[in-house]
Tab-separated table of C-alpha atoms and ligand atoms in Angstrom:
chain	number	residue	atom	x	y	z
A	10	MET	CA	-56.579	119.607	130.769
A	11	ASN	CA	-57.319	122.913	128.580
A	12	TRP	CA	-54.151	124.945	128.034
A	13	THR	CA	-55.485	128.190	127.027
A	14	PHE	CA	-56.058	131.694	128.726
A	15	ALA	CA	-58.552	134.007	128.972
A	16	ILE	CA	-56.392	136.970	129.288
A	17	PHE	CA	-52.938	138.020	129.254
A	18	ALA	CA	-51.388	140.641	127.230
A	19	VAL	CA	-47.342	140.551	126.535
A	20	THR	CA	-46.412	143.851	125.307
A	21	THR	CA	-44.880	146.975	126.480
A	22	VAL	CA	-46.725	149.652	128.527
A	23	THR	CA	-45.923	153.237	127.147
A	24	THR	CA	-46.868	156.534	128.674
A	25	ILE	CA	-45.911	159.808	127.434
A	26	GLY	CA	-43.721	162.359	129.342
A	27	VAL	CA	-40.973	162.382	131.772
A	28	VAL	CA	-39.935	158.951	133.458
A	29	SER	CA	-39.803	159.559	137.066
A	30	SER	CA	-39.179	156.832	139.632
A	31	GLY	CA	-41.007	158.990	142.052
A	32	ALA	CA	-38.067	158.956	144.597
A	33	ARG	CA	-36.383	162.245	143.810
A	34	SER	CA	-34.134	162.343	147.098
A	35	ASP	CA	-32.766	165.974	147.649
A	36	SER	CA	-30.761	164.399	150.224
A	37	PRO	CA	-28.868	161.422	150.054
A	38	LYS	CA	-29.391	160.513	153.792
A	39	SER	CA	-33.223	160.503	153.486
A	40	SER	CA	-34.830	157.724	152.658
A	41	LYS	CA	-38.303	159.607	152.129
A	42	PRO	CA	-38.058	161.846	149.138
A	43	ALA	CA	-38.202	165.545	150.070
A	44	ILE	CA	-41.788	166.914	149.488
A	45	LYS	CA	-41.790	170.781	148.231
A	46	VAL	CA	-45.351	171.569	147.175
A	47	PRO	CA	-45.839	175.263	146.028
A	48	ALA	CA	-47.892	176.952	148.662
A	49	LYS	CA	-50.428	178.234	146.158
A	50	PRO	CA	-50.361	175.686	143.269
A	51	THR	CA	-51.937	176.829	140.043
A	52	TYR	CA	-52.936	174.829	136.765
A	53	ALA	CA	-50.866	177.063	134.671
A	54	THR	CA	-47.586	176.843	136.601
A	55	ASP	CA	-48.038	173.280	138.357
A	56	VAL	CA	-50.705	171.060	137.756
A	57	ALA	CA	-50.872	171.257	133.876
A	58	LYS	CA	-47.598	169.940	133.432
A	59	ILE	CA	-48.472	166.884	135.658
A	60	ILE	CA	-51.663	166.006	133.816
A	61	ASN	CA	-50.119	166.269	130.113
A	62	ASP	CA	-47.172	164.203	131.118
A	63	ARG	CA	-49.048	161.555	133.135
A	64	CYS	CA	-52.980	161.529	132.295
A	65	VAL	CA	-53.723	163.198	129.012
A	66	GLU	CA	-52.458	160.027	127.022
A	67	CYS	CA	-55.393	158.242	128.295
A	68	HIS	CA	-57.650	161.068	129.114
A	69	ARG	CA	-58.281	162.673	125.614
A	70	PRO	CA	-60.844	162.189	123.330
A	71	GLY	CA	-61.078	158.864	121.710
A	72	GLU	CA	-58.775	157.232	124.437
A	73	VAL	CA	-59.804	154.861	127.114
A	74	GLY	CA	-59.920	157.264	130.050
A	75	PRO	CA	-63.848	157.764	130.740
A	76	PHE	CA	-63.184	161.858	130.404
A	77	SER	CA	-60.731	164.004	128.951
A	78	LEU	CA	-58.098	165.985	130.866
A	79	VAL	CA	-56.892	167.901	128.172
A	80	LYS	CA	-58.508	171.505	129.175
A	81	PHE	CA	-58.080	173.334	132.347
A	82	GLU	CA	-62.090	173.229	132.595
A	83	ASP	CA	-62.104	169.520	132.448
A	84	ALA	CA	-59.051	169.355	135.075
A	85	LYS	CA	-61.142	171.972	137.202
A	86	LYS	CA	-64.296	170.003	136.932
A	87	TRP	CA	-62.700	166.692	137.973
A	88	SER	CA	-59.869	168.229	140.536
A	89	GLN	CA	-61.402	166.315	143.617
A	90	MET	CA	-61.537	163.209	141.976
A	91	ILE	CA	-57.731	163.951	140.419
A	92	ALA	CA	-56.473	164.271	143.997
A	93	ALA	CA	-58.451	161.079	145.417
A	94	THR	CA	-57.405	159.043	142.716
A	95	THR	CA	-53.839	160.025	142.670
A	96	SER	CA	-53.343	160.101	146.536
A	97	SER	CA	-54.623	156.118	146.498
A	98	ARG	CA	-52.411	155.665	143.411
A	99	ARG	CA	-55.199	154.114	141.525
A	100	MET	CA	-54.174	156.633	138.822
A	101	PRO	CA	-52.127	156.737	137.019
A	102	PRO	CA	-52.404	153.120	136.553
A	103	TRP	CA	-48.875	151.325	137.433
A	104	LYS	CA	-48.738	148.760	139.870
A	105	ALA	CA	-45.613	147.584	140.082
A	106	LYS	CA	-43.496	148.020	143.474
A	107	GLU	CA	-41.292	151.181	143.412
A	108	GLY	CA	-37.543	150.004	143.730
A	109	TYR	CA	-38.138	146.184	143.096
A	110	GLY	CA	-36.882	146.138	139.463
A	111	SER	CA	-36.483	148.932	136.958
A	112	PHE	CA	-38.886	149.435	133.996
A	113	LYS	CA	-39.097	151.182	130.826
A	114	HIS	CA	-41.938	153.821	130.849
A	115	GLU	CA	-42.741	153.852	134.478
A	116	ASN	CA	-45.924	156.087	135.364
A	117	ARG	CA	-45.663	156.670	138.584
A	118	LEU	CA	-46.385	160.175	140.255
A	119	SER	CA	-43.716	161.480	142.953
A	120	GLU	CA	-44.788	162.393	146.260
A	121	THR	CA	-44.540	165.746	145.603
A	122	GLU	CA	-46.639	165.732	142.597
A	123	ILE	CA	-49.422	164.018	144.428
A	124	ALA	CA	-49.268	166.603	147.264
A	125	THR	CA	-49.067	169.590	144.731
A	126	LEU	CA	-52.365	168.188	143.175
A	127	LYS	CA	-54.094	167.756	146.279
A	128	ALA	CA	-53.109	171.091	147.455
A	129	TRP	CA	-54.482	172.567	144.215
A	130	ALA	CA	-57.818	170.638	144.524
A	131	ASP	CA	-58.130	171.834	148.256
A	132	GLN	CA	-57.675	175.483	147.087
A	133	GLY	CA	-60.245	175.465	144.616
A	134	ALA	CA	-58.193	174.290	141.638
A	135	PRO	CA	-57.055	177.813	140.558
A	136	ARG	CA	-56.016	178.325	137.014
A	137	GLY	CA	-53.382	181.009	137.530
A	138	ALA	CA	-51.898	183.050	134.580
A	139	LYS	CA	-53.639	181.390	131.427
A	140	ASP	CA	-50.476	182.763	129.219
A	141	LYS	CA	-48.243	180.687	131.313
A	142	GLU	CA	-49.867	177.268	130.864
A	143	PRO	CA	-47.984	174.632	128.701
A	144	LYS	CA	-49.559	173.482	125.565
A	145	PRO	CA	-51.055	169.733	125.942
A	146	PRO	CA	-48.978	167.380	123.925
A	147	THR	CA	-49.557	166.366	120.758
A	148	PHE	CA	-49.704	162.742	119.758
A	149	SER	CA	-48.176	161.646	116.465
A	150	GLY	CA	-50.683	162.602	113.994
A	151	GLY	CA	-50.688	159.119	112.130
A	152	GLU	CA	-53.131	156.830	113.073
A	153	TRP	CA	-50.288	154.156	114.314
A	154	THR	CA	-47.499	155.337	116.935
A	155	LEU	CA	-44.745	153.777	115.365
A	156	GLY	CA	-45.779	154.906	111.750
A	157	LYS	CA	-46.517	152.949	108.554
A	158	PRO	CA	-46.956	148.984	109.548
A	159	ASP	CA	-45.425	146.304	107.667
A	160	ALA	CA	-48.914	144.601	107.836
A	161	ILE	CA	-52.490	145.129	109.154
A	162	ILE	CA	-54.509	142.449	110.031
A	163	GLU	CA	-57.940	142.352	110.896
A	164	PRO	CA	-61.107	139.920	111.016
A	165	GLU	CA	-63.050	139.315	108.055
A	166	ARG	CA	-66.124	140.970	109.162
A	167	ALA	CA	-67.392	143.234	112.221
A	168	TYR	CA	-68.596	141.605	115.280
A	169	ASN	CA	-72.094	142.526	116.637
A	170	LEU	CA	-71.772	142.604	120.582
A	171	ALA	CA	-75.304	142.039	122.315
A	172	PRO	CA	-75.978	144.712	124.807
A	173	GLU	CA	-76.035	142.855	128.136
A	174	GLY	CA	-75.061	139.808	129.995
A	175	GLU	CA	-71.402	138.456	130.510
A	176	ASP	CA	-68.324	139.456	128.944
A	177	VAL	CA	-67.153	137.733	125.795
A	178	TYR	CA	-63.978	136.239	124.662
A	179	ARG	CA	-64.300	136.364	121.069
A	180	ASN	CA	-61.462	134.697	118.939
A	181	PHE	CA	-60.695	135.904	115.536
A	182	VAL	CA	-58.801	133.599	113.224
A	183	ILE	CA	-56.543	135.616	110.312
A	184	PRO	CA	-54.909	133.475	108.203
A	185	THR	CA	-51.242	134.668	106.792
A	186	ASP	CA	-49.955	133.929	103.525
A	187	PHE	CA	-46.232	134.721	104.297
A	188	LYS	CA	-43.831	132.328	102.031
A	189	GLU	CA	-40.967	132.902	104.433
A	190	PRO	CA	-41.055	133.182	108.293
A	191	ARG	CA	-41.696	136.876	109.439
A	192	PHE	CA	-39.937	138.204	112.425
A	193	VAL	CA	-42.296	140.620	114.379
A	194	ARG	CA	-40.506	143.551	116.454
A	195	ALA	CA	-43.605	145.352	117.493
A	196	ILE	CA	-47.411	144.877	117.512
A	197	ASP	CA	-49.910	148.093	117.538
A	198	VAL	CA	-53.826	147.254	118.485
A	199	LYS	CA	-56.506	149.707	117.434
A	200	PRO	CA	-59.708	148.788	119.265
A	201	GLY	CA	-62.589	149.285	116.679
A	202	ASN	CA	-64.659	150.047	119.557
A	203	SER	CA	-63.398	151.293	122.776
A	204	LYS	CA	-66.281	151.263	124.658
A	205	VAL	CA	-66.483	147.492	124.945
A	206	VAL	CA	-62.937	146.161	123.879
A	207	HIS	CA	-61.345	145.384	127.140
A	208	HIS	CA	-58.038	143.387	126.107
A	209	VAL	CA	-56.695	142.107	123.207
A	210	ILE	CA	-54.354	139.071	122.938
A	211	MET	CA	-52.558	137.857	119.661
A	212	PHE	CA	-51.974	134.027	119.870
A	213	LEU	CA	-50.249	131.984	116.972
A	214	ASP	CA	-51.728	128.886	115.642
A	215	GLU	CA	-49.512	126.762	113.538
A	216	ARG	CA	-51.375	123.965	113.149
A	217	GLY	CA	-54.965	125.041	112.300
A	218	ALA	CA	-56.954	124.173	115.158
A	219	SER	CA	-58.677	127.682	115.483
A	220	GLU	CA	-59.705	127.441	111.856
A	221	LYS	CA	-61.784	124.163	112.664
A	222	LEU	CA	-63.119	125.758	115.891
A	223	ALA	CA	-64.393	128.782	113.769
A	224	ALA	CA	-65.960	126.436	110.914
A	225	ALA	CA	-67.918	124.755	113.740
A	226	THR	CA	-69.311	128.181	115.292
A	227	THR	CA	-72.883	128.484	113.833
A	228	ASP	CA	-73.884	131.753	115.298
A	229	GLY	CA	-73.161	133.553	112.133
A	230	GLN	CA	-70.609	135.932	113.255
A	231	PRO	CA	-66.869	135.845	112.691
A	232	GLY	CA	-64.729	133.920	114.919
A	233	TYR	CA	-65.739	131.232	117.696
A	234	ILE	CA	-65.777	131.533	121.645
A	235	GLY	CA	-63.373	128.851	123.205
A	236	GLN	CA	-64.233	126.632	126.093
A	237	GLY	CA	-64.231	128.728	129.317
A	238	GLY	CA	-63.196	131.840	127.608
A	239	GLY	CA	-59.891	130.675	126.282
A	240	VAL	CA	-58.687	130.140	122.578
A	241	GLY	CA	-59.593	126.153	123.093
A	242	PHE	CA	-56.165	124.991	121.856
A	243	ILE	CA	-52.418	125.000	122.770
A	244	PRO	CA	-51.342	127.811	121.161
A	245	SER	CA	-47.876	127.777	119.289
A	246	GLY	CA	-47.069	131.202	120.516
A	247	SER	CA	-48.138	134.866	121.407
A	248	LEU	CA	-47.199	138.092	119.952
A	249	GLY	CA	-48.291	140.031	123.009
A	250	GLY	CA	-51.609	142.163	123.143
A	251	TRP	CA	-53.086	145.387	124.317
A	252	ALA	CA	-54.908	146.449	127.849
A	253	PRO	CA	-55.855	149.650	128.800
A	254	GLY	CA	-52.310	151.727	128.984
A	255	ILE	CA	-50.546	149.779	126.798
A	256	ARG	CA	-49.101	151.684	123.737
A	257	ALA	CA	-47.013	149.989	121.022
A	258	SER	CA	-43.311	149.788	121.361
A	259	TYR	CA	-40.637	147.855	119.913
A	260	LEU	CA	-38.915	144.759	121.389
A	261	SER	CA	-35.267	145.105	122.903
A	262	GLU	CA	-32.723	145.743	119.857
A	263	GLY	CA	-32.038	142.575	117.972
A	264	THR	CA	-35.002	140.388	119.114
A	265	ALA	CA	-38.068	139.729	117.545
A	266	TYR	CA	-41.238	137.030	117.655
A	267	ARG	CA	-41.088	134.570	114.727
A	268	ILE	CA	-44.164	133.685	112.663
A	269	ASN	CA	-43.719	130.284	110.447
A	270	PRO	CA	-45.294	130.229	107.239
A	271	GLY	CA	-49.084	128.888	107.163
A	272	THR	CA	-49.527	130.320	110.736
A	273	ARG	CA	-53.144	131.198	111.618
A	274	LEU	CA	-53.062	134.668	113.714
A	275	VAL	CA	-55.807	134.175	116.492
A	276	MET	CA	-56.753	137.479	118.031
A	277	GLN	CA	-58.667	137.128	120.904
A	278	VAL	CA	-61.100	140.025	122.121
A	279	HIS	CA	-62.416	140.357	125.539
A	280	TYR	CA	-65.565	142.528	125.273
A	281	HIS	CA	-67.273	144.417	127.929
A	282	LYS	CA	-70.966	144.603	127.345
A	283	SER	CA	-72.011	148.393	127.305
A	284	GLY	CA	-75.880	148.203	127.689
A	285	LYS	CA	-76.368	148.873	123.884
A	286	PRO	CA	-75.749	146.724	120.996
A	287	GLU	CA	-72.135	147.628	119.837
A	288	VAL	CA	-70.083	146.476	116.535
A	289	ASP	CA	-66.387	146.224	116.733
A	290	LYS	CA	-63.667	145.334	114.242
A	291	THR	CA	-60.074	145.598	115.929
A	292	ARG	CA	-57.401	146.080	113.770
A	293	VAL	CA	-53.640	145.159	114.693
A	294	ALA	CA	-50.307	146.207	113.098
A	295	LEU	CA	-47.486	144.302	112.682
A	296	TYR	CA	-43.955	145.905	112.386
A	297	PHE	CA	-41.331	143.133	110.839
A	298	SER	CA	-37.427	143.187	111.279
A	299	LYS	CA	-36.018	143.157	107.572
A	300	GLU	CA	-33.482	140.234	108.578
A	301	ALA	CA	-33.766	137.399	110.937
A	302	PRO	CA	-33.122	139.028	114.527
A	303	GLU	CA	-29.976	137.964	116.493
A	304	ARG	CA	-32.345	136.664	118.986
A	305	GLU	CA	-35.795	135.213	118.842
A	306	MET	CA	-37.818	136.288	121.527
A	307	LYS	CA	-38.893	133.113	124.167
A	308	LEU	CA	-41.743	133.105	126.301
A	309	ASN	CA	-41.507	131.135	129.637
A	310	TRP	CA	-44.512	130.502	131.265
A	311	ILE	CA	-44.438	129.794	134.989
A	312	PHE	CA	-47.557	128.190	135.905
A	313	ASN	CA	-48.827	126.528	139.287
A	314	PHE	CA	-51.949	124.485	138.489
A	315	GLY	CA	-52.175	123.611	142.330
A	316	VAL	CA	-54.419	126.927	143.160
A	317	ASN	CA	-57.046	125.436	145.487
A	318	ILE	CA	-57.995	128.278	147.733
A	319	PRO	CA	-60.220	127.387	150.573
A	320	ALA	CA	-63.315	129.902	151.098
A	321	GLY	CA	-62.569	132.864	153.617
A	322	GLU	CA	-58.682	132.005	153.431
A	323	LYS	CA	-57.216	135.641	153.718
A	324	ALA	CA	-53.553	134.883	152.663
A	325	TYR	CA	-53.317	132.004	150.741
A	326	LYS	CA	-50.003	131.607	149.335
A	327	MET	CA	-48.389	129.681	146.412
A	328	ARG	CA	-44.796	129.734	144.953
A	329	LYS	CA	-43.326	127.883	141.907
A	330	GLU	CA	-39.574	127.762	140.478
A	331	TYR	CA	-37.943	127.550	137.374
A	332	VAL	CA	-34.367	126.903	136.438
A	333	TYR	CA	-32.864	128.280	133.284
A	334	ARG	CA	-30.517	125.745	131.532
A	335	GLU	CA	-28.839	127.940	129.403
A	336	ASP	CA	-27.465	131.704	129.857
A	337	VAL	CA	-30.349	133.580	128.695
A	338	THR	CA	-31.508	137.576	128.854
A	339	ILE	CA	-34.380	138.523	130.349
A	340	HIS	CA	-36.595	141.427	128.567
A	341	GLN	CA	-39.877	141.763	129.968
A	342	THR	CA	-42.693	140.120	132.025
A	343	MET	CA	-46.217	139.590	132.844
A	344	PRO	CA	-47.976	138.586	135.924
A	345	HIS	CA	-51.256	137.010	135.705
A	346	MET	CA	-54.113	136.170	138.357
A	347	HIS	CA	-57.683	136.730	138.343
A	348	LEU	CA	-59.999	138.391	140.972
A	349	LEU	CA	-58.713	136.721	144.310
A	350	GLY	CA	-54.630	137.796	143.505
A	351	ARG	CA	-53.396	140.244	145.837
A	352	ASP	CA	-49.704	140.098	145.328
A	353	MET	CA	-47.292	138.454	142.738
A	354	LYS	CA	-43.595	138.667	142.947
A	355	SER	CA	-40.719	137.104	141.068
A	356	TRP	CA	-37.092	137.171	141.386
A	357	PHE	CA	-33.796	135.394	140.320
A	358	GLU	CA	-31.488	133.406	142.189
A	359	LEU	CA	-27.995	133.038	140.383
A	360	PRO	CA	-25.970	130.190	140.852
A	361	ASP	CA	-23.331	132.204	142.979
A	362	GLY	CA	-25.895	133.142	145.371
A	363	THR	CA	-26.754	136.458	143.943
A	364	VAL	CA	-30.383	137.740	144.043
A	365	LYS	CA	-32.148	140.015	141.405
A	366	PRO	CA	-35.403	141.582	141.404
A	367	LEU	CA	-37.929	140.992	138.480
A	368	VAL	CA	-40.996	142.416	139.811
A	369	HIS	CA	-43.492	142.886	142.472
A	370	VAL	CA	-47.035	143.641	142.188
A	371	ASP	CA	-48.333	144.203	145.616
A	372	ASP	CA	-51.710	145.562	144.858
A	373	TRP	CA	-53.018	143.429	141.975
A	374	ASP	CA	-55.738	144.669	139.882
A	375	PHE	CA	-57.322	142.504	137.440
A	376	ASN	CA	-58.351	145.400	135.016
A	377	TRP	CA	-54.597	146.603	134.653
A	378	GLN	CA	-52.699	143.289	133.718
A	379	LEU	CA	-49.698	145.215	132.703
A	380	ASN	CA	-46.440	143.863	130.839
A	381	TYR	CA	-43.348	145.292	132.484
A	382	ALA	CA	-40.537	145.626	130.159
A	383	LEU	CA	-37.102	145.972	131.919
A	384	LYS	CA	-35.018	149.362	131.567
A	385	GLU	CA	-32.047	147.203	131.255
A	386	PRO	CA	-32.342	143.606	129.619
A	387	LEU	CA	-30.927	141.513	132.637
A	388	LYS	CA	-28.318	138.603	131.544
A	389	LEU	CA	-28.333	135.581	133.661
A	390	PRO	CA	-26.089	132.723	133.540
A	391	LYS	CA	-27.175	129.040	133.270
A	392	GLY	CA	-28.513	127.594	136.332
A	393	THR	CA	-30.160	130.749	137.638
A	394	LYS	CA	-33.538	130.125	139.123
A	395	GLN	CA	-36.595	132.100	138.780
A	396	ILE	CA	-39.013	132.219	141.672
A	397	VAL	CA	-42.646	133.396	141.798
A	398	GLU	CA	-44.604	133.723	144.651
A	399	ALA	CA	-48.474	135.045	144.847
A	400	THR	CA	-50.832	135.578	147.393
A	401	TYR	CA	-54.497	135.533	147.005
A	402	ASP	CA	-57.661	136.718	149.292
A	403	ASN	CA	-60.599	134.520	149.287
A	404	SER	CA	-62.163	136.371	152.070
A	405	SER	CA	-65.061	138.512	151.843
A	406	ASN	CA	-63.044	141.718	152.810
A	407	ASN	CA	-61.405	141.290	149.111
A	408	PRO	CA	-64.049	143.436	147.682
A	409	HIS	CA	-63.313	141.724	144.177
A	410	ASN	CA	-64.037	138.288	145.399
A	411	PRO	CA	-66.496	136.952	142.828
A	412	ASN	CA	-68.461	134.966	145.465
A	413	ASN	CA	-70.570	136.171	148.402
A	414	PRO	CA	-70.357	134.230	150.687
A	415	PRO	CA	-66.643	133.059	149.707
A	416	LYS	CA	-66.518	129.657	147.963
A	417	ARG	CA	-63.538	127.182	147.439
A	418	VAL	CA	-61.487	128.530	144.063
A	419	THR	CA	-59.144	126.358	142.086
A	420	TRP	CA	-57.349	126.759	138.893
A	421	GLY	CA	-59.548	127.152	135.671
A	422	GLU	CA	-60.088	129.918	132.974
A	423	GLU	CA	-63.179	131.762	134.036
A	424	THR	CA	-62.976	134.952	135.422
A	425	THR	CA	-64.093	133.620	138.586
A	426	ASP	CA	-61.645	130.588	138.840
A	427	GLU	CA	-57.952	131.465	139.641
A	428	MET	CA	-54.633	131.478	138.072
A	429	PHE	CA	-50.699	131.492	139.060
A	430	LEU	CA	-49.066	132.511	135.597
A	431	MET	CA	-45.904	134.383	135.026
A	432	VAL	CA	-45.039	134.976	131.296
A	433	THR	CA	-41.299	135.853	130.899
A	434	ALA	CA	-39.902	137.203	127.493
A	435	TYR	CA	-36.178	136.277	127.174
A	436	THR	CA	-33.700	135.634	124.729
A	437	PHE	CA	-30.873	132.852	124.707
A	438	ASP	CA	-27.406	134.401	124.887
A	439	ASN	CA	-26.047	131.246	122.693
A	440	PRO	CA	-27.591	130.647	119.314
A	441	ASP	CA	-27.110	126.985	119.494
A	442	ALA	CA	-29.175	127.173	122.776
A	443	ALA	CA	-32.310	127.434	121.290
A	444	GLY	CA	-32.303	124.248	119.647
A	445	ASN	CA	-31.381	122.263	122.653
A	446	ALA	CA	-33.566	124.078	124.964
A	447	ARG	CA	-36.673	123.577	122.757
A	448	ARG	CA	-36.254	119.505	123.176
A	449	GLY	CA	-35.718	120.404	127.060
A	450	ARG	CA	-38.656	122.404	127.216
A	451	LEU	CA	-40.954	120.023	125.111
A	452	GLN	CA	-39.979	117.516	127.668
A	453	SER	CA	-41.002	119.316	130.516
A	454	LEU	CA	-44.072	120.393	128.749
A	455	LEU	CA	-45.159	116.906	128.567
A	456	GLN	CA	-43.889	116.222	132.308
A	457	ARG	CA	-46.422	118.911	133.315
A	458	LEU	CA	-49.143	117.897	131.438
A	459	ARG	CA	-49.188	114.179	132.590
A	460	ARG	CA	-49.049	115.444	136.113
G	23	HEC	C1	-53.143	154.055	131.060
G	23	HEC	C2	-54.330	155.216	130.894
G	23	HEC	C3	-54.536	156.137	131.809
G	23	HEC	C4	-53.735	156.986	132.657
G	23	HEC	C5	-52.291	156.940	132.113
G	23	HEC	C6	-54.346	157.646	133.368
G	23	HEC	N1	-55.800	157.037	133.792
G	23	HEC	FE1	-57.340	157.615	134.700
G	23	HEC	N2	-58.580	156.262	133.946
G	23	HEC	C7	-58.280	155.540	132.958
G	23	HEC	C8	-59.149	154.424	132.819
G	23	HEC	C9	-59.147	153.308	131.834
G	23	HEC	C10	-60.187	154.906	133.868
G	23	HEC	C11	-61.770	154.038	133.938
G	23	HEC	C12	-61.637	152.491	134.761
G	23	HEC	C13	-60.976	153.035	136.093
G	23	HEC	O1	-61.469	153.776	136.635
G	23	HEC	O2	-60.023	152.128	136.590
G	23	HEC	C14	-59.557	155.917	134.606
G	23	HEC	C15	-60.593	156.621	135.732
G	23	HEC	C16	-59.899	157.759	136.243
G	23	HEC	C17	-60.507	158.512	136.950
G	23	HEC	C18	-62.228	158.365	137.619
G	23	HEC	C19	-61.985	157.535	138.838
G	23	HEC	C20	-63.244	156.860	139.245
G	23	HEC	O3	-63.461	156.407	140.103
G	23	HEC	O4	-64.168	157.168	138.235
G	23	HEC	C21	-59.867	159.733	137.543
G	23	HEC	C22	-60.275	160.858	138.361
G	23	HEC	C23	-58.692	159.516	136.582
G	23	HEC	N3	-58.806	158.455	136.028
G	23	HEC	C24	-57.702	160.509	136.818
G	23	HEC	C25	-56.286	160.292	135.943
G	23	HEC	C26	-55.297	161.095	136.384
G	23	HEC	C27	-55.466	162.385	137.418
G	23	HEC	C28	-54.272	160.420	135.584
G	23	HEC	C29	-53.015	161.013	135.852
G	23	HEC	C30	-52.084	161.504	136.707
G	23	HEC	C31	-54.843	159.358	135.124
G	23	HEC	N4	-55.959	159.145	135.420
G	23	HEC	C32	-53.933	158.754	134.240
G	23	HEC	C33	-57.084	155.170	132.368
G	23	HEC	C34	-55.848	156.168	132.721
């Protein structure tokens, strides 16, 4: 079995502006929030603020959004599309179901905001009083959101991407020369060519397997392509990554990922071809903590390799449970499926029977694989069970189904295979627990591999 993953990005989703749960209920009795739409909304008084707070982070020159929404003229030109994509909640991209878990940087429009955008578009997108327009936000002048990095890593050379054909998952091996363990509090990723860079994931390789794979590559380009689009070896860890919509932020206070001396950093870049030859050299900034953190961030990978979805099956369900054997604190989580995935939900059952939600993505979209950082880290006593459930649609009703007519689909790393995976970042509450658990985890890993 090849334990590598085509895609996952374990980092924090950040968006600018006011954080709103969307459920601004004016009356405590009403379950639906009251919608108060201005009769004649204008760009100046109502719309610019919403777009500035919720959209321009991505929709501005040089960012991932396909067009800028910084100016009135742009917003007007796109007003019908803005109304349509916000009403369907395709934009802004935020996939976690409202009210199930509570996350940092939630970017979800309220019903009132959605209705305001629609009313404005329906009335011809009027500007209103230009002098009342709020100024678009400024983004920290520096190149890196979190300021000067402690280290910037990049492949030795740029990668040349062919104009056409399948997506490419290229792994770039970056050696480190740290003499002591380093503790990473945050990473920031700058795609070299945002037209073609789709995802970036940082893996750790303590054993040097990646170097051998790169050395065996003869296409004259830096890095290598792993079997089935993966990294081609069992990573010793991950530092998270980047996908559209993810902006750098620090891990919870007092926590960090560990990099041991001699570790190679493997930067996996998922490229979408653009129709033209393209060149990319993506860079990653690392932010270290000065001292060893109180708690090292650990990743719990809950898989179910038993994926086996009959052709045409509309709601194929899977479940997996995991029991934490020590007291832990949960910090963030990232669901992962491929194109047939529709729904993934995870929660905790404490030994006393209490149930706590983690996350529920009920409209899975392969293109928006977000990582959900909990607003408040969640402490769990040992013996707590984490349950993950997923539903897949392998019928021809699923517009993302890669097979027409549908075919049986099983576990695998190609985008057209399927996965059931949830990666949850946690820390041990008791510092001694880490050693015990490492042994326990190794054993259960071996068990799972043998299965
Ligand atoms: C996290 C980054 C991000 C944010 C925030 C964001 N967008 Fe987008 N938007 C994108 C990307 C990337 C695309 C192109 C891919 C896609 O359509 O999914 C896109 C596409 C669109 C499209 C075109 C859809 C189409 O069918 O071609 C519209 C309209 C749009 N966004 C409006 C908005 C509005 C309005 C907001 C704020 C309420 C917003 N977006 C917030 C990244 C973002």
